mmCIF file of C-alpha atoms and ligand atoms in Angstrom:
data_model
loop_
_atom_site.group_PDB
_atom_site.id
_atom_site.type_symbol
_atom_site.label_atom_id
_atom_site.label_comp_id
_atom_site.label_asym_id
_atom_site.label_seq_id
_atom_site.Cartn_x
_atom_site.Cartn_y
_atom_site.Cartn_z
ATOM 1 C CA UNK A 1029 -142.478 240.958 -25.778
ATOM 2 C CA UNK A 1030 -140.388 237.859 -23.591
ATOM 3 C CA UNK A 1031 -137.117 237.291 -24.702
ATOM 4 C CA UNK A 1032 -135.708 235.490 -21.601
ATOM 5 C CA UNK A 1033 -135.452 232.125 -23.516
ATOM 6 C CA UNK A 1034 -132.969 233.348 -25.670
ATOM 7 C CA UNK A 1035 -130.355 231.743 -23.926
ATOM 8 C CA UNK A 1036 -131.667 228.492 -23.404
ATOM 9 C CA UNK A 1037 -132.589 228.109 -27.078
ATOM 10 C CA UNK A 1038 -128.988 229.352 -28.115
ATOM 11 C CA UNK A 1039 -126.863 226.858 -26.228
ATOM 12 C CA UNK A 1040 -124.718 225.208 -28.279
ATOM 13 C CA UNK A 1041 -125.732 221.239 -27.682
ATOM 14 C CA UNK A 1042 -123.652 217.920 -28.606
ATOM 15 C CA UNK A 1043 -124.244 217.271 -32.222
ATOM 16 C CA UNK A 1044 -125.384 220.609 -33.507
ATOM 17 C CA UNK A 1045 -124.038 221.127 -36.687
ATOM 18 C CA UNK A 1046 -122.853 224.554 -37.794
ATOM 19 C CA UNK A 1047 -123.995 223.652 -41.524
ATOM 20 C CA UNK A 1048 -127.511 223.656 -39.918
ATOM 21 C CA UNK A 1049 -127.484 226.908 -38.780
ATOM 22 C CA UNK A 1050 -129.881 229.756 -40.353
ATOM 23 C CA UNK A 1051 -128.210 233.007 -40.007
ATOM 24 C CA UNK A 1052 -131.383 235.047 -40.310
ATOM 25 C CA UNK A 1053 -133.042 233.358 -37.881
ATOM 26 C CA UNK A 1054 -134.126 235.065 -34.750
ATOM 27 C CA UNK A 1055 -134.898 231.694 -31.986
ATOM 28 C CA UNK A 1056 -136.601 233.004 -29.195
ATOM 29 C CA UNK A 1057 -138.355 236.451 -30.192
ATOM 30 C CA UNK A 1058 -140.663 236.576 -32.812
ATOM 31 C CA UNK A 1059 -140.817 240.323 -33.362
ATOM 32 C CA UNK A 1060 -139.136 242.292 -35.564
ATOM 33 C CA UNK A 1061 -136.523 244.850 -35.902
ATOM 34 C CA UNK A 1062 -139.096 247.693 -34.381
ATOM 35 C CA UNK A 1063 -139.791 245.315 -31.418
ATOM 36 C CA UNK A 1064 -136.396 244.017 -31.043
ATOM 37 C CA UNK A 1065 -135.402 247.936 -30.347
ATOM 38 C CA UNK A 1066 -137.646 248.445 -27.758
ATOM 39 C CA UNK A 1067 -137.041 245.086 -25.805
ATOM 40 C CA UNK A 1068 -133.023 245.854 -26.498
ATOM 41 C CA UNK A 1069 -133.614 249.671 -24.602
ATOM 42 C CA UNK A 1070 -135.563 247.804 -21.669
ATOM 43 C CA UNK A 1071 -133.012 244.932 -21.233
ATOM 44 C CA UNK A 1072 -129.843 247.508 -21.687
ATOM 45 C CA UNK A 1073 -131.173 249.331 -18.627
ATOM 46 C CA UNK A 1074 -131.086 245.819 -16.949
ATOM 47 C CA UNK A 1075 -128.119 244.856 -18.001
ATOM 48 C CA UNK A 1076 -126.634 248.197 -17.012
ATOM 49 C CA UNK A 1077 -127.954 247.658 -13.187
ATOM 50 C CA UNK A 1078 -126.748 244.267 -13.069
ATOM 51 C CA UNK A 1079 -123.163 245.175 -14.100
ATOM 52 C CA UNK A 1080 -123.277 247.940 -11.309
ATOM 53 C CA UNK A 1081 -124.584 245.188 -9.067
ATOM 54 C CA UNK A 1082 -121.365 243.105 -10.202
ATOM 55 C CA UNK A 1083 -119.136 246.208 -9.739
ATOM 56 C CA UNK A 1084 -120.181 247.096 -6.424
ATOM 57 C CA UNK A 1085 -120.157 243.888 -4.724
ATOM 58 C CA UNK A 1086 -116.569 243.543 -5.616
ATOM 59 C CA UNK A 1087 -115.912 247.346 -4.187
ATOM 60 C CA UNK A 1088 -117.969 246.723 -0.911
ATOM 61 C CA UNK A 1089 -118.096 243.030 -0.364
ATOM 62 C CA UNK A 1090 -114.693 242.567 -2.028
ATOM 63 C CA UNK A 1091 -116.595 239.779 -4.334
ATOM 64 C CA UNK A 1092 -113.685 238.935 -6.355
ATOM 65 C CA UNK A 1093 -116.215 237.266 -9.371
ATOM 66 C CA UNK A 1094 -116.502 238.378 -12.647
ATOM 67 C CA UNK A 1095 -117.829 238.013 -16.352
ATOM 68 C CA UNK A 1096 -115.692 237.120 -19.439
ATOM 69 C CA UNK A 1097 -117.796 237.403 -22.819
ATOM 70 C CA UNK A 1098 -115.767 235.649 -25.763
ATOM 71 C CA UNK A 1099 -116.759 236.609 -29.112
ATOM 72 C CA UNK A 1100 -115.725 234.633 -32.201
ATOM 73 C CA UNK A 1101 -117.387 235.297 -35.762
ATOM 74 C CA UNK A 1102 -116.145 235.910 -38.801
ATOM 75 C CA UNK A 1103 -115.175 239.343 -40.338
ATOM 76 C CA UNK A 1104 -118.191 241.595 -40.689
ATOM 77 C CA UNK A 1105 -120.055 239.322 -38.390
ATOM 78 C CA UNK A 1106 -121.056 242.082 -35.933
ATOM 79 C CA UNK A 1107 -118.775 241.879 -32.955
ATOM 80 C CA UNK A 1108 -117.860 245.347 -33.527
ATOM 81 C CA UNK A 1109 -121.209 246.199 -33.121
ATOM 82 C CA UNK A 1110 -121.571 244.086 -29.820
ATOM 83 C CA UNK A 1111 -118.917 245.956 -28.090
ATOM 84 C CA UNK A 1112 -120.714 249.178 -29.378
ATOM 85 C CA UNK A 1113 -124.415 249.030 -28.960
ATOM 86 C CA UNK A 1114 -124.423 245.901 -26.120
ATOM 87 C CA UNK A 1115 -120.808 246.866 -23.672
ATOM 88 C CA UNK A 1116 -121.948 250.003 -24.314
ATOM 89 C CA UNK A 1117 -125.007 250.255 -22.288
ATOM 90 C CA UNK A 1118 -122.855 249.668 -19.203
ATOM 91 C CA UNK A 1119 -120.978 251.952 -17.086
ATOM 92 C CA UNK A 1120 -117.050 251.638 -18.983
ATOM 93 C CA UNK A 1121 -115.669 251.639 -15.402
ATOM 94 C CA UNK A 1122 -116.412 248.469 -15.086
ATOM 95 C CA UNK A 1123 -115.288 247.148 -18.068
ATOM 96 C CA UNK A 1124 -111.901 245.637 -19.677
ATOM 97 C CA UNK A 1125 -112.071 245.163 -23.398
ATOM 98 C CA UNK A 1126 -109.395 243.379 -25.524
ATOM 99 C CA UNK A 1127 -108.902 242.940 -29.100
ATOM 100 C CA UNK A 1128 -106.858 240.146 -30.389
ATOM 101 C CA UNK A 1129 -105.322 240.881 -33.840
ATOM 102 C CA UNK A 1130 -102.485 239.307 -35.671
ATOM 103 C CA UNK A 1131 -100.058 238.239 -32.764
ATOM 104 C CA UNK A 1132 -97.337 240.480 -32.541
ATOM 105 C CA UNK A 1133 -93.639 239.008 -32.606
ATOM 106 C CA UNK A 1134 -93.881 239.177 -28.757
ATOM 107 C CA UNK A 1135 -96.328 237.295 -28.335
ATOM 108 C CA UNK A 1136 -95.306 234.924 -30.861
ATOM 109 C CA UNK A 1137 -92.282 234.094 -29.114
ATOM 110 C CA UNK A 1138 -94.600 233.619 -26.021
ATOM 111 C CA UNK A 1139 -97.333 230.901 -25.520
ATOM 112 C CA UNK A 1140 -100.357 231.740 -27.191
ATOM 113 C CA UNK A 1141 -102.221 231.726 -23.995
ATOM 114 C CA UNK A 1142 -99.821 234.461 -22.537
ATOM 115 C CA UNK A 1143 -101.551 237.520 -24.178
ATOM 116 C CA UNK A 1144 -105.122 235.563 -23.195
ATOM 117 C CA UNK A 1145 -104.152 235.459 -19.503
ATOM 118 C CA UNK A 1146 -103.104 239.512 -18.837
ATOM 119 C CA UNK A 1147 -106.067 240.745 -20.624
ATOM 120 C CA UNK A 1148 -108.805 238.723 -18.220
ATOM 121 C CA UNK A 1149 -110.804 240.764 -16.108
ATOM 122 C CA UNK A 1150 -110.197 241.787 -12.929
ATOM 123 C CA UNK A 1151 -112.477 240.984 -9.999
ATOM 124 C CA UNK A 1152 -116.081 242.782 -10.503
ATOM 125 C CA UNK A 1153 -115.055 243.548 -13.586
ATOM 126 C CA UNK A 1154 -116.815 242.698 -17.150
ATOM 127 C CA UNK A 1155 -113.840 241.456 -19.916
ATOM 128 C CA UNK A 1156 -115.074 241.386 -23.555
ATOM 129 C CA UNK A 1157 -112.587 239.552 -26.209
ATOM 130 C CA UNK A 1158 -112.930 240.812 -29.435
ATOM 131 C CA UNK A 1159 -111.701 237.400 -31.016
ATOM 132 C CA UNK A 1160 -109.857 235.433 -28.107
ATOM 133 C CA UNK A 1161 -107.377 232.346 -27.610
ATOM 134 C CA UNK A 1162 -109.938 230.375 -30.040
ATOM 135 C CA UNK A 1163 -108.334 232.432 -33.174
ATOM 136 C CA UNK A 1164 -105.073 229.648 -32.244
ATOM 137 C CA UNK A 1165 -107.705 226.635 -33.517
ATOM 138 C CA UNK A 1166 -109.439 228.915 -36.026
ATOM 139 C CA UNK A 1167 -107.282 230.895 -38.246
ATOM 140 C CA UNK A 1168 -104.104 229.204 -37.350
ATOM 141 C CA UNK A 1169 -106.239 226.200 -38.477
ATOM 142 C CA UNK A 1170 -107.246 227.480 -41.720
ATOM 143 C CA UNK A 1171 -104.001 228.685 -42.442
ATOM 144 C CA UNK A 1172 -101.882 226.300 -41.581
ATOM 145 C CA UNK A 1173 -100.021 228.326 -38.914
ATOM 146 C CA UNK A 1174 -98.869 225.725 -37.002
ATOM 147 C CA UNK A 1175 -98.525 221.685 -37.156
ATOM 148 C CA UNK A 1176 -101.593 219.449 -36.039
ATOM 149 C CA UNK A 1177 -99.462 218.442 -33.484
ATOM 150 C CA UNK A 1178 -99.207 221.936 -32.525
ATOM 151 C CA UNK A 1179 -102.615 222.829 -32.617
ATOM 152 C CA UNK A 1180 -104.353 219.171 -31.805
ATOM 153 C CA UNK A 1181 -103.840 219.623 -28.037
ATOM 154 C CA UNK A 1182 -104.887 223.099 -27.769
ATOM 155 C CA UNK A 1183 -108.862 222.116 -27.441
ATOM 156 C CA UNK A 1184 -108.285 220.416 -24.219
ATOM 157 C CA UNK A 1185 -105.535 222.849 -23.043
ATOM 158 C CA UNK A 1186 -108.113 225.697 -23.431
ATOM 159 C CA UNK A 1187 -110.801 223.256 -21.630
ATOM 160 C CA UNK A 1188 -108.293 223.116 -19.151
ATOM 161 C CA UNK A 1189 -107.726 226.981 -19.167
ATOM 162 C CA UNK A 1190 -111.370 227.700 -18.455
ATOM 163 C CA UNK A 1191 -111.938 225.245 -16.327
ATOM 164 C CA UNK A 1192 -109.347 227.261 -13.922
ATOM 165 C CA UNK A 1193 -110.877 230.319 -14.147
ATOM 166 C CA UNK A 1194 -114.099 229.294 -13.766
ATOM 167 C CA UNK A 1195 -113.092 227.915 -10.619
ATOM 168 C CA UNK A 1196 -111.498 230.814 -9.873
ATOM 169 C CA UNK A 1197 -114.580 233.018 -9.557
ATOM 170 C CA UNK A 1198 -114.990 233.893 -13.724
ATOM 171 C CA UNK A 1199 -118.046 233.032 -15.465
ATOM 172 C CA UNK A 1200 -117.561 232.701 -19.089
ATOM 173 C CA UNK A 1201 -119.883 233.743 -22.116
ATOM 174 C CA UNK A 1202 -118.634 232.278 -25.219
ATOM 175 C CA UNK A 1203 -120.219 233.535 -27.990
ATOM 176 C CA UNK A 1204 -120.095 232.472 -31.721
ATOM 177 C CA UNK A 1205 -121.996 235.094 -34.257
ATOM 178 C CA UNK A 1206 -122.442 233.640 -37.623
ATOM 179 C CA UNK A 1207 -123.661 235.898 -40.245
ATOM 180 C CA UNK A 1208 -124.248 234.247 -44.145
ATOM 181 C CA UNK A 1209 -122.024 234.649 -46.635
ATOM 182 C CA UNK A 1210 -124.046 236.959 -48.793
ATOM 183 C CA UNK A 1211 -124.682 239.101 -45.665
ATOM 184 C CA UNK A 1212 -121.093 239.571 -45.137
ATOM 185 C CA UNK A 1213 -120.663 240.432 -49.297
ATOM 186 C CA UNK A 1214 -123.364 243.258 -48.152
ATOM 187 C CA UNK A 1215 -122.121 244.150 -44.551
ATOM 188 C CA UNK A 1216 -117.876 244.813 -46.983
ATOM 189 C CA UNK A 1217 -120.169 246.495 -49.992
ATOM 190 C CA UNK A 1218 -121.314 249.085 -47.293
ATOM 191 C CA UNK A 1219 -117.423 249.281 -45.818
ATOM 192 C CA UNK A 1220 -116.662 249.720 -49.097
ATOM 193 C CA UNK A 1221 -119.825 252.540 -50.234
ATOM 194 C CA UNK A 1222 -119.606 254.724 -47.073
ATOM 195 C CA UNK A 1223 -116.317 256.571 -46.391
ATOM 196 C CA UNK A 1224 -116.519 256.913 -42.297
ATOM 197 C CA UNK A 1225 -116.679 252.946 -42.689
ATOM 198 C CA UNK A 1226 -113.346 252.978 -45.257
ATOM 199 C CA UNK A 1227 -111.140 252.559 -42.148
ATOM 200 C CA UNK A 1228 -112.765 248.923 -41.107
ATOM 201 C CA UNK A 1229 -112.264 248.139 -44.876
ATOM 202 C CA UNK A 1230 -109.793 245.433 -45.065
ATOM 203 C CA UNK A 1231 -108.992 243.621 -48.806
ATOM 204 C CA UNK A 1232 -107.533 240.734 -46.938
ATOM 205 C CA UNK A 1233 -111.224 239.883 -46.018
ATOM 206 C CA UNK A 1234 -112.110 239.593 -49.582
ATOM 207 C CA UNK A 1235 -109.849 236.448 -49.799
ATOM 208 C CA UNK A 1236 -111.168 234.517 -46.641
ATOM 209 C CA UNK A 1237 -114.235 234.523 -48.311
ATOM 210 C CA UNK A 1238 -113.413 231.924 -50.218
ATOM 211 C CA UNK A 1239 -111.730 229.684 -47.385
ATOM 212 C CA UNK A 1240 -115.686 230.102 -45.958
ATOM 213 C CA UNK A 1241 -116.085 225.906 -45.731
ATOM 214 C CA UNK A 1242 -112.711 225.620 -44.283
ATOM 215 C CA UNK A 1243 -114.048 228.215 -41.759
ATOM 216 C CA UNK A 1244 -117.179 225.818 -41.140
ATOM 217 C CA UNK A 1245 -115.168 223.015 -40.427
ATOM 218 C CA UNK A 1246 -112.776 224.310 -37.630
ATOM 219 C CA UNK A 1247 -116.051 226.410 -36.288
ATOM 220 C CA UNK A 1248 -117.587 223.141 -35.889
ATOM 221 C CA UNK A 1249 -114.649 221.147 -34.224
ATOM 222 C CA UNK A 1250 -114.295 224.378 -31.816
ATOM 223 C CA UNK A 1251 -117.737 224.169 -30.727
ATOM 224 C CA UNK A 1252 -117.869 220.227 -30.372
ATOM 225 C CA UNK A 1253 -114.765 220.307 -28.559
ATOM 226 C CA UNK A 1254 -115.026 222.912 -26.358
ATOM 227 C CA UNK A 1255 -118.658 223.497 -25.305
ATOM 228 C CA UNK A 1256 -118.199 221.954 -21.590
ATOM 229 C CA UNK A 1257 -120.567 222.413 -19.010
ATOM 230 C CA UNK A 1258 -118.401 224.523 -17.147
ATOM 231 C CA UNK A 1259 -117.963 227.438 -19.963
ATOM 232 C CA UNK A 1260 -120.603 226.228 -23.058
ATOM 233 C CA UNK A 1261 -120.592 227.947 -26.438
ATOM 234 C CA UNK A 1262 -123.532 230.292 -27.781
ATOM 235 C CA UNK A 1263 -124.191 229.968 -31.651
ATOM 236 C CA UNK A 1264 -125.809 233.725 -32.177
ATOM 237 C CA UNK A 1265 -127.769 233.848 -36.045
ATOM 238 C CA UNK A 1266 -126.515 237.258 -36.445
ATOM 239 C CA UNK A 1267 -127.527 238.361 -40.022
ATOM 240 C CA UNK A 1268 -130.104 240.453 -38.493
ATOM 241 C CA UNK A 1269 -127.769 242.735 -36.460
ATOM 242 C CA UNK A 1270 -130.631 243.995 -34.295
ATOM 243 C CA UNK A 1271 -130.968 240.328 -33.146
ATOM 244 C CA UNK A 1272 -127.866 239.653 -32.011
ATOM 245 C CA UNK A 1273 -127.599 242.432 -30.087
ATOM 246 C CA UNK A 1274 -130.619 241.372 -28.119
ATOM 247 C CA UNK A 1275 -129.568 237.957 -27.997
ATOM 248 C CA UNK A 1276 -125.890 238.516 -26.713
ATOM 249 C CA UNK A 1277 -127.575 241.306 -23.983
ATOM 250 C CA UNK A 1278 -129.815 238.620 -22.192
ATOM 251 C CA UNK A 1279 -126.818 236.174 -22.381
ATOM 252 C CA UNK A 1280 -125.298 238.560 -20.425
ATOM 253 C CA UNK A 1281 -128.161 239.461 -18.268
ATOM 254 C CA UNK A 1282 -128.527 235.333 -17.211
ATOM 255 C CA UNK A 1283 -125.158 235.083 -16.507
ATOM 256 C CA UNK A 1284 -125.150 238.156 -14.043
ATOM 257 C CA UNK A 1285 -128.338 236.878 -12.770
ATOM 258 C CA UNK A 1286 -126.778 233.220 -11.867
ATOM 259 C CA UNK A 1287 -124.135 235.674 -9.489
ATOM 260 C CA UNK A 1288 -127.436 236.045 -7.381
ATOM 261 C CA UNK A 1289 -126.024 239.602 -6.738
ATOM 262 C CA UNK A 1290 -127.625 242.340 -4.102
ATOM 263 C CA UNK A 1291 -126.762 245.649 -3.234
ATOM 264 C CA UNK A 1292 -124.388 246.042 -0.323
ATOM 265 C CA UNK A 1293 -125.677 247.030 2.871
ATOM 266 C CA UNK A 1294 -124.594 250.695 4.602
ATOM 267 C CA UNK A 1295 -121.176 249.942 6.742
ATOM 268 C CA UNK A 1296 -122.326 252.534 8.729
ATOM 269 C CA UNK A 1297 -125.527 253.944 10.298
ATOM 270 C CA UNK A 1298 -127.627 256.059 8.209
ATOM 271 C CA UNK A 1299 -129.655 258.428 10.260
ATOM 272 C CA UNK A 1300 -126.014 259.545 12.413
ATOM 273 C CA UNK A 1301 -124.765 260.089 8.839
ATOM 274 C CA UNK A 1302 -127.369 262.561 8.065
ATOM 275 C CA UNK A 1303 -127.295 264.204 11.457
ATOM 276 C CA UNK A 1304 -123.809 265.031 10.764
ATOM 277 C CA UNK A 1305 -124.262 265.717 7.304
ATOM 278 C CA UNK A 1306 -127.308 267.797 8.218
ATOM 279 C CA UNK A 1307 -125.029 269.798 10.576
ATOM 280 C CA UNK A 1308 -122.199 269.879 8.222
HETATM 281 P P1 AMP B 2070 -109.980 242.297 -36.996
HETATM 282 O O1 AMP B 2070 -110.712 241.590 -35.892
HETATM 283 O O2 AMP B 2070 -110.836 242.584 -38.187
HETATM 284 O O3 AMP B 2070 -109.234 243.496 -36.509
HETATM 285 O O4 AMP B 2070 -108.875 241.289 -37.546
HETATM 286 C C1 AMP B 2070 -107.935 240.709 -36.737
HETATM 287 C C2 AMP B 2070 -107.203 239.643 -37.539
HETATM 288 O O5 AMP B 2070 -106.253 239.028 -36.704
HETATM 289 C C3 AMP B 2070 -108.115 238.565 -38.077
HETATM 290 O O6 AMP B 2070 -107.847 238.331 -39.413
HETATM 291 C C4 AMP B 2070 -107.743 237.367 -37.227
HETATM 292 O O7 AMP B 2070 -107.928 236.151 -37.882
HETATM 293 C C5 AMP B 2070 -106.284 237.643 -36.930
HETATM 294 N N1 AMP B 2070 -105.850 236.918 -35.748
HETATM 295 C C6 AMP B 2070 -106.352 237.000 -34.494
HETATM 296 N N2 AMP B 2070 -105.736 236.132 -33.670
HETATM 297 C C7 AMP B 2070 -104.834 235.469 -34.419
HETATM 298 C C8 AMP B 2070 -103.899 234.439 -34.138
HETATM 299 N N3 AMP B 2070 -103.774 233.920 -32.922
HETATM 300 N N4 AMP B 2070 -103.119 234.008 -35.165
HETATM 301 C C9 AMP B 2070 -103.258 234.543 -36.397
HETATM 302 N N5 AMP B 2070 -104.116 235.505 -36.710
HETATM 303 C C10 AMP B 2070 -104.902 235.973 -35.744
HETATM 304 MG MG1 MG B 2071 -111.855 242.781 -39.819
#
């Protein structure tokens, strides 16, 4: 079963609306959970060779490129799981995963792109953002963190952002997982009915829910504002967990395809190697 459209069909365009959005909806594969696990085993494998591809080029070739996946979604929403079942098909050495909580007083005192900047990833190197520089139009927005005047000419100052490292080799995968707000009550009822999942528990969530349309909102002017060509948004239905998975692995896979990567050639000649070798 295809699911190489998945991309296309995902792409956030000019004048989607994120109050059109069906969280349970699956564009782009139409089989089920069973089916989405097999394609997901098939496609990890490929993502896994890419990302060696990626990793190799930049240790033999010195290819100083790399990939940046940005994921934004609300609590519960299944980035966790991303990082888990999706980065965790590929080889960790070539990975650089961040998490971006609460800012700490350091980085308060800082600009908020500071903490953004020395977590990228090096060259050959997949970064994942668990959250990103996009919580300082989201939250901050929602909670009146800052001024407007603060936060108004962030959108193009993290166009601006992006547009330097994608010039600078980085190719960017913004994601943006949005679950329902009855799957999240489910997704916290089973934090809250399974003890291993206690520690994820967090009663501060409980109280966002009901900020949800505020969340809407400043989802919507993030993604109008900054899907550019350059680095465009993903919207990823993500109520079915096993589709999102799928979905945010062959977002991957297309972007390490675009790198038009091959394996480097021997430096050095092969059958003299294995005469010595042989002889060794
Ligand atoms: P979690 O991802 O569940 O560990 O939660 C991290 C928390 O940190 C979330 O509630 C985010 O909204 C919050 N957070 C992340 N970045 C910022 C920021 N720049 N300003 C304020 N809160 C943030
Ligand atoms: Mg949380």
């Amino acid at each position: 079963m295809s699911s190489s459209e998945i991309p296309r069909l995902l792409r956030f365009r000019a004048g989607d609306k994120v109050a059109d959005i069906d969280p349970r909806a699956t564009p782009g594969f139409d089989g089920d959970k069973s089916d989405g696990a097999e394609r997901q085993s098939e496609r990890s494998t490929r993502l896994a060779e890419l990302q060696e591809l990626l990793y190799a080029n930049h240790r033999a070739r010195d290819d100083h490129r790399s990939v940046l996946l940005v994921l934004q979604g609300m609590d519960a929403a299944g980035k966790g799981g991303i990082v888990k079942h999706v980065v965790g098909a590929v080889n960790p050495m070539g990975v650089r995963y961040t998490a971006f909580g609460k800012p700490t007083e350091e980085e308060l005192a800082h600009h908020y792109l500071w903490r953004i900047r020395k977590a990228l990833p090096p060259a050959g190197h997949i970064g994942v953002f668990d959250r990103s520089h996009y919580e300082d139009v989201l939250v901050v927005r929602v909670h009146d963190l800052v001024p407007p005047e603060e936060w108004e000419p962030r959108y193009d100052e993290i166009n601006a952002f992006e547009r330097e490292l994608v010039d600078g080799g980085m190719t960017l995968v913004k994601v943006a997982m949005f679950i329902s707000l009855d799957e999240q009550k489910e997704q916290l009822l089973e934090r809250l009915d399974d003890p291993t999942k206690h520690w994820k528990y967090n009663s501060g969530d409980v109280d966002e829910r009901r900020l949800w349309p505020k969340y809407q909102e400043v989802y919507q002017a993030m993604l109008d504002r900054t899907s550019t060509d350059f680095a465009p948004w993903h919207v990823v239905p993500s109520d079915r967990r096993w589709y999102s998975r799928l979905a945010i692995t062959e977002l991957l896979i297309e972007a390490l395809k675009r790198l038009d990567l091959s394996w480097p050639p021997a430096d050095f000649d092969i059958e003299t190697e294995r005469r010595r070798l042989m002889e060794s």
